[in-house]
Amino acid sequence: ALDGTAAPLTDALRTRALRRSRHMAASGLRVLAVAYGPHPDDMTFAGLVGMEDPPREGAAESVSKLRRGGVTVLMATGDG
């Protein structure tokens, strides 16, 4: 619940959290869902965390040089 008390994760709340996480990801954030509890089958959803993950310094310049040299650059991530 918005007041900090635990509430069942209804389909409506699950949809809201998924929609919000997709919005955060589309804004360039890495998104983590946070939960706690005594057992994986008995968890309480605590919320979403969005983290900035900017490219490393010099990455854009390196990619440009590779492309000018004829290299096709692909980015592989662990994202689904």
Coordinates of N, CA and C in Angstrom, one line a residue:
A1 N 0.8 -1.2 0.0 CA 0.0 0.0 0.0 C 0.9 1.2 0.0
L2 N 0.3 2.3 -0.4 CA 1.1 3.6 -0.5 C 1.5 4.1 0.8
D3 N 0.8 3.7 1.9 CA 1.1 4.2 3.2 C 2.2 3.3 3.9
G4 N 2.8 2.4 3.2 CA 3.9 1.6 3.8 C 3.4 0.2 4.4
T5 N 2.1 0.0 4.5 CA 1.7 -1.3 5.1 C 1.6 -2.3 4.0
A6 N 1.7 -3.6 4.3 CA 1.7 -4.7 3.4 C 0.2 -4.8 2.9
A7 N 0.1 -5.2 1.6 CA -1.2 -5.4 0.9 C -1.0 -6.5 -0.1
P8 N -2.0 -7.3 -0.4 CA -1.9 -8.4 -1.4 C -1.5 -7.8 -2.7
L9 N -0.7 -8.5 -3.5 CA -0.3 -8.0 -4.8 C -1.4 -8.5 -5.8
T10 N -2.4 -7.7 -6.0 CA -3.5 -8.0 -6.9 C -3.0 -7.9 -8.3
D11 N -3.9 -8.5 -9.2 CA -3.6 -8.3 -10.6 C -3.4 -6.9 -11.0
A12 N -4.3 -6.0 -10.5 CA -4.2 -4.6 -10.8 C -2.9 -4.0 -10.3
L13 N -2.5 -4.3 -9.1 CA -1.2 -3.8 -8.6 C 0.0 -4.3 -9.4
R14 N -0.1 -5.6 -9.8 CA 1.0 -6.2 -10.5 C 1.1 -5.5 -11.9
T15 N 0.0 -5.3 -12.5 CA -0.1 -4.6 -13.8 C 0.5 -3.2 -13.7
R16 N 0.2 -2.5 -12.6 CA 0.7 -1.2 -12.4 C 2.2 -1.2 -12.2
A17 N 2.7 -2.1 -11.4 CA 4.2 -2.2 -11.2 C 4.9 -2.6 -12.5
L18 N 4.3 -3.5 -13.3 CA 5.0 -3.8 -14.6 C 4.9 -2.7 -15.6
R19 N 3.8 -1.9 -15.6 CA 3.8 -0.8 -16.5 C 4.8 0.3 -16.1
R20 N 4.9 0.5 -14.8 CA 5.9 1.5 -14.3 C 7.3 1.0 -14.6
S21 N 7.6 -0.3 -14.4 CA 9.0 -0.8 -14.7 C 9.3 -0.6 -16.1
R22 N 8.3 -0.8 -17.0 CA 8.6 -0.7 -18.4 C 8.8 0.8 -18.8
H23 N 8.1 1.7 -18.1 CA 8.3 3.1 -18.4 C 9.7 3.5 -17.9
M24 N 10.1 3.0 -16.7 CA 11.4 3.4 -16.2 C 12.5 2.9 -17.2
A25 N 12.3 1.6 -17.7 CA 13.3 1.0 -18.6 C 13.4 1.8 -19.9
A26 N 12.2 2.2 -20.4 CA 12.1 3.0 -21.6 C 12.8 4.4 -21.5
S27 N 12.9 4.8 -20.2 CA 13.6 6.1 -19.9 C 15.1 5.9 -19.7
G28 N 15.6 4.7 -20.0 CA 17.0 4.4 -19.9 C 17.5 4.0 -18.6
L29 N 16.6 3.6 -17.7 CA 17.1 3.1 -16.4 C 17.2 1.6 -16.3
R30 N 18.1 1.1 -15.5 CA 18.1 -0.3 -15.2 C 17.1 -0.5 -14.0
V31 N 16.2 -1.4 -14.1 CA 15.2 -1.6 -13.1 C 15.3 -2.9 -12.4
L32 N 15.2 -2.7 -11.0 CA 15.2 -3.9 -10.1 C 13.9 -3.9 -9.3
A33 N 13.3 -5.1 -9.2 CA 12.2 -5.2 -8.3 C 12.8 -5.7 -7.0
V34 N 12.3 -5.2 -5.9 CA 12.8 -5.5 -4.6 C 11.7 -6.2 -3.8
A35 N 12.0 -7.2 -3.1 CA 11.1 -8.0 -2.3 C 11.8 -8.5 -1.1
Y36 N 11.1 -8.9 0.0 CA 11.7 -9.5 1.2 C 10.7 -10.5 1.7
G37 N 11.3 -11.4 2.5 CA 10.4 -12.4 3.2 C 11.2 -13.6 3.6
P38 N 10.6 -14.5 4.3 CA 11.3 -15.6 4.9 C 11.6 -16.8 3.9
H39 N 10.9 -16.8 2.8 CA 11.0 -17.9 1.8 C 10.6 -17.3 0.5
P40 N 11.2 -17.8 -0.6 CA 10.8 -17.4 -1.9 C 9.4 -17.5 -2.3
D41 N 8.7 -18.4 -1.6 CA 7.2 -18.5 -1.9 C 6.4 -17.6 -1.0
D42 N 7.1 -16.9 -0.1 CA 6.3 -16.0 0.8 C 7.1 -14.6 0.9
M43 N 7.0 -13.9 -0.2 CA 7.7 -12.7 -0.3 C 6.8 -11.5 -0.3
T44 N 7.3 -10.3 0.1 CA 6.5 -9.1 0.1 C 7.2 -8.2 -0.9
F45 N 6.4 -7.7 -1.9 CA 7.0 -6.8 -2.9 C 7.2 -5.4 -2.2
A46 N 8.4 -4.9 -2.3 CA 8.7 -3.7 -1.6 C 8.8 -2.5 -2.6
G47 N 9.0 -2.7 -3.9 CA 9.0 -1.6 -4.8 C 9.9 -1.9 -6.0
L48 N 10.1 -0.8 -6.7 CA 11.0 -0.8 -7.9 C 12.2 0.2 -7.6
V49 N 13.4 -0.1 -8.1 CA 14.5 0.8 -8.0 C 15.0 1.0 -9.5
G50 N 15.2 2.2 -9.8 CA 15.7 2.6 -11.1 C 17.1 3.2 -11.0
M51 N 18.1 2.6 -11.7 CA 19.5 3.1 -11.6 C 19.9 3.5 -13.0
E52 N 20.6 4.6 -13.0 CA 21.3 5.1 -14.2 C 22.5 4.2 -14.5
D53 N 22.7 3.8 -15.7 CA 23.8 3.0 -16.1 C 24.4 3.7 -17.4
P54 N 25.1 4.8 -17.3 CA 25.6 5.5 -18.4 C 26.8 4.8 -19.1
P55 N 27.0 5.0 -20.4 CA 28.1 4.4 -21.1 C 29.4 4.9 -20.4
R56 N 30.4 4.1 -20.5 CA 31.7 4.5 -19.9 C 32.3 5.6 -20.7
E57 N 33.2 6.4 -20.1 CA 33.8 7.5 -20.7 C 34.6 7.0 -21.9
G58 N 34.4 7.6 -23.1 CA 35.2 7.3 -24.3 C 34.5 6.2 -25.1
A59 N 33.4 5.7 -24.7 CA 32.7 4.6 -25.4 C 32.2 5.1 -26.7
A60 N 31.5 6.3 -26.8 CA 31.0 6.8 -28.0 C 32.1 7.1 -29.0
E61 N 33.2 7.6 -28.6 CA 34.3 7.8 -29.5 C 34.8 6.5 -30.1
S62 N 35.0 5.5 -29.2 CA 35.5 4.2 -29.7 C 34.6 3.6 -30.7
V63 N 33.2 3.7 -30.5 CA 32.3 3.1 -31.4 C 32.4 3.8 -32.7
S64 N 32.5 5.2 -32.7 CA 32.6 5.9 -33.9 C 33.8 5.5 -34.7
K65 N 35.0 5.4 -34.1 CA 36.2 4.9 -34.8 C 36.0 3.6 -35.4
L66 N 35.4 2.7 -34.7 CA 35.2 1.3 -35.2 C 34.3 1.4 -36.5
R67 N 33.2 2.1 -36.4 CA 32.3 2.2 -37.5 C 33.0 2.9 -38.7
R68 N 33.8 3.9 -38.5 CA 34.6 4.5 -39.6 C 35.6 3.5 -40.2
G69 N 36.0 2.5 -39.4 CA 36.9 1.5 -39.9 C 36.2 0.3 -40.5
G70 N 34.9 0.4 -40.6 CA 34.2 -0.6 -41.3 C 33.6 -1.7 -40.4
V71 N 33.8 -1.6 -39.2 CA 33.3 -2.6 -38.2 C 31.8 -2.4 -37.9
T72 N 31.1 -3.5 -38.0 CA 29.7 -3.4 -37.5 C 29.6 -3.6 -36.0
V73 N 29.1 -2.6 -35.3 CA 29.1 -2.7 -33.9 C 27.7 -3.1 -33.4
L74 N 27.7 -4.1 -32.5 CA 26.5 -4.6 -31.9 C 26.6 -4.5 -30.4
M75 N 25.5 -4.2 -29.8 CA 25.5 -4.2 -28.3 C 24.7 -5.4 -27.8
A76 N 25.4 -6.2 -27.0 CA 24.7 -7.4 -26.4 C 24.5 -7.1 -24.9
T77 N 23.3 -7.3 -24.4 CA 23.0 -7.1 -23.0 C 22.3 -8.3 -22.4
G78 N 22.1 -8.3 -21.1 CA 21.4 -9.3 -20.5 C 19.9 -9.0 -20.4
D79 N 19.5 -8.0 -21.0 CA 18.1 -7.6 -21.0 C 17.2 -8.6 -21.8
G80 N 16.0 -8.8 -21.3 CA 15.1 -9.7 -22.0 C 14.5 -9.1 -23.1

